[in-house]
Amino acid sequence: MPAYKIDHIGVAVASIDGALSAYAALGLHPVHREEVAGQRVRTAFLPVGSSSIELLEPTSEDSPVAKFLAKRGGGVHHICFAVEDIDATLRHLAGLGFRLIHPSPVPGSRGKRVAFLHPESADGVLIELSQETPEGRP
Amino acid sequence: MPAYKIDHIGVAVASIDGALSAYAALGLHPVHREEVAGQRVRTAFLPVGSSSIELLEPTSEDSPVAKFLAKRGGGVHHICFAVEDIDATLRHLAGLGFRLIHPSPVPGSRGKRVAFLHPESADGVLIELSQETPEGRP
């Protein structure tokens, strides 16, 4: 069950509206905005090719993204790979000894099922996996 | 001249060979390796969909990637967007006040013409632009 594309790159920003002009200069514009209450972030998706840039703005000081910003400032927060079968992929990774933040998928933005792997398992990179759902709006 | 896809995501690692197993678990495998003398790095490209993960391993202690690793450990180093006309894009960005690390394109890996924007211009994200060339091996 290989990853078949980069679904999106999550970028932590202090302010989505403040960050949009840099991406607009490259021809990237938001098509979808959503607040993900569980992660205490507002998000905006800027499509590019078959992927997107996901801008992440914290909605509270105890948001993981707020802590990331306080520690190192704005920058790439995670890479999300699309997979066909997230349950099988998580079982496969657990069997290989990967540390999983979410052993089972949780609801993500755009109606997808998602799970994060621990960055210790991928040389410091926070990796998200996502699977489209019939209700998803890709 | 909008960016038309994520060409690759550059990931700084202490050792390419040490990092490969995590990506192999996701079905990603290297198809191209190259040393970029100007950046003092070895690279390996792992295709995924229409993009790639580029693993970057420093070849000397004064490599920018070595400094990145010393400062924050392994992680995402840059995002590279593919553009059709890199010269026109750089002129456009310079006109908007972007700080450019390379005001003109330089030779990149896989025979491409590339240029980096200063992360100050993109909320802390190091952005690379790349343009295919007729000699390129995409």
Short mmCIF file of C-alpha atoms in Angstrom, two decimals:
data_model
loop_
_atom_site.label_atom_id
_atom_site.label_comp_id
_atom_site.label_asym_id
_atom_site.label_seq_id
_atom_site.Cartn_x
_atom_site.Cartn_y
_atom_site.Cartn_z
CA MET A 1 0.00 0.00 0.00
CA PRO A 2 2.46 2.68 -1.08
CA ALA A 3 1.86 6.39 -0.71
CA TYR A 4 0.65 7.51 -4.15
CA LYS A 5 1.11 11.29 -3.93
CA ILE A 6 1.97 14.19 -1.69
CA ASP A 7 -1.51 15.19 -0.57
CA HIS A 8 -0.29 18.46 0.93
CA ILE A 9 2.52 20.19 2.80
CA GLY A 10 1.47 21.73 6.12
CA VAL A 11 3.07 25.12 6.77
CA ALA A 12 2.79 26.79 10.18
CA VAL A 13 2.12 30.54 9.98
CA ALA A 14 1.28 33.17 12.55
CA SER A 15 -1.48 34.49 10.29
CA ILE A 16 -3.02 32.87 7.20
CA ASP A 17 -4.06 36.23 5.80
CA GLY A 18 -0.55 37.58 6.35
CA ALA A 19 1.00 34.63 4.53
CA LEU A 20 -1.24 34.60 1.45
CA SER A 21 0.56 37.31 -0.50
CA ALA A 22 3.80 35.33 -0.75
CA TYR A 23 1.95 32.34 -2.22
CA ALA A 24 -0.23 34.55 -4.42
CA ALA A 25 3.00 35.84 -6.00
CA LEU A 26 3.64 32.23 -7.08
CA GLY A 27 0.09 31.85 -8.41
CA LEU A 28 -1.22 29.88 -5.43
CA HIS A 29 -4.59 30.89 -3.96
CA PRO A 30 -6.80 29.43 -1.24
CA VAL A 31 -9.80 27.39 -2.36
CA HIS A 32 -10.84 25.91 0.96
CA ARG A 33 -10.73 27.14 4.55
CA GLU A 34 -11.61 25.14 7.61
CA GLU A 35 -11.16 25.22 11.35
CA VAL A 36 -9.97 21.88 12.79
CA ALA A 37 -11.13 22.09 16.38
CA GLY A 38 -9.24 18.98 17.51
CA GLN A 39 -5.93 20.51 16.44
CA ARG A 40 -6.90 24.05 17.46
CA VAL A 41 -5.95 25.44 14.05
CA ARG A 42 -7.48 27.33 11.19
CA THR A 43 -6.40 25.99 7.80
CA ALA A 44 -6.37 27.21 4.22
CA PHE A 45 -5.62 24.93 1.26
CA LEU A 46 -3.82 26.35 -1.77
CA PRO A 47 -3.80 23.81 -4.62
CA VAL A 48 -0.69 23.33 -6.76
CA GLY A 49 -0.67 20.50 -9.31
CA SER A 50 -2.12 17.40 -7.66
CA SER A 51 -1.09 18.63 -4.17
CA SER A 52 -1.76 21.60 -1.94
CA ILE A 53 -0.04 23.89 0.49
CA GLU A 54 -1.98 23.82 3.77
CA LEU A 55 -1.45 26.98 5.81
CA LEU A 56 -1.94 26.34 9.53
CA GLU A 57 -2.73 29.17 11.95
CA PRO A 58 -3.19 28.36 15.64
CA THR A 59 -6.49 29.28 17.31
CA SER A 60 -5.16 28.96 20.86
CA GLU A 61 -1.83 29.21 22.66
CA ASP A 62 -1.86 25.53 23.61
CA SER A 63 -2.29 24.42 19.99
CA PRO A 64 0.57 22.16 18.81
CA VAL A 65 1.08 24.61 15.93
CA ALA A 66 1.38 27.51 18.41
CA LYS A 67 4.12 25.59 20.23
CA PHE A 68 5.88 24.89 16.93
CA LEU A 69 5.77 28.61 16.04
CA ALA A 70 7.04 29.64 19.49
CA LYS A 71 9.93 27.20 19.24
CA ARG A 72 11.14 27.85 15.73
CA GLY A 73 8.98 30.39 13.94
CA GLY A 74 7.09 29.83 10.71
CA GLY A 75 8.03 26.92 8.49
CA VAL A 76 7.09 23.50 7.19
CA HIS A 77 5.18 21.65 9.89
CA HIS A 78 4.41 18.31 8.22
CA ILE A 79 4.20 16.36 4.97
CA CYS A 80 0.98 14.52 4.19
CA PHE A 81 1.06 11.48 1.90
CA ALA A 82 -2.14 10.12 0.34
CA VAL A 83 -2.67 6.38 0.72
CA GLU A 84 -5.43 4.12 -0.58
CA ASP A 85 -5.94 2.16 2.63
CA ILE A 86 -4.88 4.01 5.76
CA ASP A 87 -5.83 1.19 8.13
CA ALA A 88 -3.64 -1.34 6.29
CA THR A 89 -0.80 1.20 6.06
CA LEU A 90 -0.91 1.90 9.81
CA ARG A 91 -0.89 -1.84 10.59
CA HIS A 92 2.08 -2.30 8.25
CA LEU A 93 4.02 0.58 9.85
CA ALA A 94 3.23 -0.58 13.39
CA GLY A 95 4.52 -4.02 12.47
CA LEU A 96 7.77 -2.44 11.31
CA GLY A 97 8.16 -0.69 14.67
CA PHE A 98 7.07 2.82 13.63
CA ARG A 99 5.93 5.05 16.47
CA LEU A 100 2.42 6.23 15.62
CA ILE A 101 0.82 9.34 17.08
CA HIS A 102 -2.54 7.98 15.92
CA PRO A 103 -2.65 4.17 15.88
CA SER A 104 -6.09 4.49 14.23
CA PRO A 105 -7.27 7.16 11.79
CA VAL A 106 -8.94 10.32 13.09
CA PRO A 107 -11.13 12.82 11.21
CA GLY A 108 -9.04 15.34 9.26
CA SER A 109 -9.89 18.37 7.20
CA ARG A 110 -11.71 18.05 3.86
CA GLY A 111 -13.57 14.99 5.16
CA LYS A 112 -10.52 12.74 5.06
CA ARG A 113 -9.34 10.04 7.46
CA VAL A 114 -5.86 10.91 8.69
CA ALA A 115 -3.14 9.76 11.08
CA PHE A 116 0.20 11.22 12.12
CA LEU A 117 3.42 9.24 12.55
CA HIS A 118 5.88 10.29 15.22
CA PRO A 119 8.77 12.34 13.75
CA GLU A 120 11.23 10.04 15.57
CA SER A 121 10.21 7.34 13.08
CA ALA A 122 11.11 9.48 10.03
CA ASP A 123 14.36 11.30 10.87
CA GLY A 124 12.63 14.33 12.35
CA VAL A 125 9.92 14.77 9.72
CA LEU A 126 6.33 14.84 10.96
CA ILE A 127 4.42 12.68 8.46
CA GLU A 128 0.66 12.59 8.07
CA LEU A 129 -1.18 9.91 6.12
CA SER A 130 -4.58 10.61 4.60
CA GLN A 131 -7.22 8.61 2.82
CA GLU A 132 -10.05 10.06 0.77
CA THR A 133 -13.54 9.17 1.91
CA PRO A 134 -16.71 9.10 -0.21
CA GLU A 135 -17.80 12.29 1.59
CA GLY A 136 -14.41 13.92 0.99
CA ARG A 137 -14.02 17.08 -0.98
CA PRO A 138 -10.54 16.57 -2.48
CA MET B 1 3.72 32.31 -14.58
CA PRO B 2 2.26 30.33 -11.67
CA ALA B 3 4.00 27.39 -10.03
CA TYR B 4 2.37 24.34 -11.63
CA LYS B 5 3.40 21.59 -9.20
CA ILE B 6 5.48 20.71 -6.18
CA ASP B 7 8.63 19.48 -7.90
CA HIS B 8 10.05 18.05 -4.70
CA ILE B 9 10.39 18.48 -0.94
CA GLY B 10 13.98 18.69 0.28
CA VAL B 11 14.56 16.82 3.54
CA ALA B 12 17.83 17.22 5.47
CA VAL B 13 19.16 13.93 6.86
CA ALA B 14 22.39 12.93 8.55
CA SER B 15 22.62 9.88 6.30
CA ILE B 16 20.66 9.08 3.14
CA ASP B 17 21.17 5.36 3.60
CA GLY B 18 20.01 5.62 7.20
CA ALA B 19 16.85 7.46 6.16
CA LEU B 20 15.75 5.22 3.31
CA SER B 21 14.05 2.53 5.41
CA ALA B 22 11.42 4.95 6.75
CA TYR B 23 10.46 5.99 3.22
CA ALA B 24 10.68 2.42 1.92
CA ALA B 25 8.01 1.51 4.48
CA LEU B 26 5.74 4.00 2.67
CA GLY B 27 6.64 2.54 -0.74
CA LEU B 28 9.10 5.31 -1.70
CA HIS B 29 12.44 4.29 -3.19
CA PRO B 30 15.37 6.24 -4.66
CA VAL B 31 15.62 6.36 -8.45
CA HIS B 32 18.33 9.00 -8.82
CA ARG B 33 21.35 9.94 -6.76
CA GLU B 34 23.61 12.89 -7.38
CA GLU B 35 26.23 14.95 -5.60
CA VAL B 36 25.67 18.71 -5.93
CA ALA B 37 29.16 20.09 -5.38
CA GLY B 38 28.03 23.73 -5.18
CA GLN B 39 25.75 22.94 -2.24
CA ARG B 40 28.14 20.36 -0.72
CA VAL B 41 25.40 17.75 -0.51
CA ARG B 42 24.63 14.27 -1.74
CA THR B 43 21.01 13.87 -2.86
CA ALA B 44 18.64 11.01 -3.51
CA PHE B 45 15.26 11.48 -5.23
CA LEU B 46 12.33 9.27 -4.21
CA PRO B 47 9.39 9.79 -6.59
CA VAL B 48 5.84 9.97 -5.25
CA GLY B 49 3.03 10.86 -7.67
CA SER B 50 4.20 13.78 -9.80
CA SER B 51 6.64 14.97 -7.09
CA SER B 52 9.63 13.58 -5.21
CA ILE B 53 11.17 13.57 -1.79
CA GLU B 54 14.78 14.77 -2.11
CA LEU B 55 16.96 13.49 0.72
CA LEU B 56 19.91 15.82 1.37
CA GLU B 57 23.04 14.62 3.15
CA PRO B 58 25.90 17.08 3.73
CA THR B 59 29.31 16.25 2.31
CA SER B 60 31.17 18.77 4.46
CA GLU B 61 30.72 20.50 7.79
CA ASP B 62 30.40 23.92 6.17
CA SER B 63 27.54 22.77 3.93
CA PRO B 64 24.34 24.79 4.49
CA VAL B 65 22.56 21.48 5.12
CA ALA B 66 25.15 20.55 7.79
CA LYS B 67 24.41 23.85 9.54
CA PHE B 68 20.67 23.20 9.29
CA LEU B 69 21.14 19.74 10.86
CA ALA B 70 23.36 21.13 13.63
CA LYS B 71 20.80 23.79 14.47
CA ARG B 72 17.60 21.78 14.45
CA GLY B 73 18.23 18.16 13.48
CA GLY B 74 16.68 16.35 10.55
CA GLY B 75 13.59 17.78 8.92
CA VAL B 76 12.11 19.53 5.92
CA HIS B 77 14.71 21.88 4.46
CA HIS B 78 12.89 23.41 1.48
CA ILE B 79 9.93 23.18 -0.88
CA CYS B 80 10.64 23.27 -4.61
CA PHE B 81 7.94 24.50 -7.00
CA ALA B 82 8.19 23.81 -10.73
CA VAL B 83 7.67 26.84 -12.98
CA GLU B 84 7.57 27.12 -16.78
CA ASP B 85 9.75 30.23 -17.01
CA ILE B 86 12.08 30.72 -14.07
CA ASP B 87 13.61 33.94 -15.44
CA ALA B 88 10.21 35.61 -15.77
CA THR B 89 9.16 34.32 -12.34
CA LEU B 90 12.28 35.72 -10.67
CA ARG B 91 11.77 39.10 -12.35
CA HIS B 92 8.14 39.10 -11.18
CA LEU B 93 9.12 38.23 -7.59
CA ALA B 94 11.95 40.79 -7.50
CA GLY B 95 9.47 43.43 -8.69
CA LEU B 96 7.19 42.53 -5.78
CA GLY B 97 10.06 43.02 -3.32
CA PHE B 98 10.93 39.36 -2.67
CA ARG B 99 14.42 38.76 -1.32
CA LEU B 100 16.11 36.33 -3.71
CA ILE B 101 19.08 34.16 -2.74
CA HIS B 102 19.69 33.62 -6.47
CA PRO B 103 18.59 36.62 -8.57
CA SER B 104 19.39 34.47 -11.63
CA PRO B 105 18.98 30.70 -12.02
CA VAL B 106 21.87 28.38 -11.15
CA PRO B 107 22.41 24.74 -12.19
CA GLY B 108 20.51 22.32 -9.98
CA SER B 109 20.32 18.56 -9.78
CA ARG B 110 18.72 16.51 -12.57
CA GLY B 111 19.85 19.09 -15.15
CA LYS B 112 17.35 21.74 -14.02
CA ARG B 113 17.73 25.50 -13.67
CA VAL B 114 16.93 26.49 -10.08
CA ALA B 115 16.87 29.48 -7.75
CA PHE B 116 16.17 29.85 -4.04
CA LEU B 117 14.08 32.61 -2.47
CA HIS B 118 15.05 33.90 0.96
CA PRO B 119 12.86 32.37 3.70
CA GLU B 120 12.17 35.87 5.03
CA SER B 121 10.06 36.39 1.92
CA ALA B 122 7.85 33.37 2.63
CA ASP B 123 7.17 33.32 6.38
CA GLY B 124 10.18 31.18 7.21
CA VAL B 125 9.85 28.64 4.39
CA LEU B 126 12.86 28.16 2.14
CA ILE B 127 11.40 28.01 -1.39
CA GLU B 128 13.23 26.76 -4.45
CA LEU B 129 11.99 27.31 -7.98
CA SER B 130 12.98 24.96 -10.78
CA GLN B 131 12.54 24.82 -14.51
CA GLU B 132 13.03 21.75 -16.67
CA THR B 133 15.62 22.02 -19.40
CA PRO B 134 15.80 20.01 -22.63
CA GLU B 135 18.75 18.12 -21.13
CA GLY B 136 16.87 17.51 -17.88
CA ARG B 137 16.10 14.06 -16.65
CA PRO B 138 12.82 14.60 -14.81
#
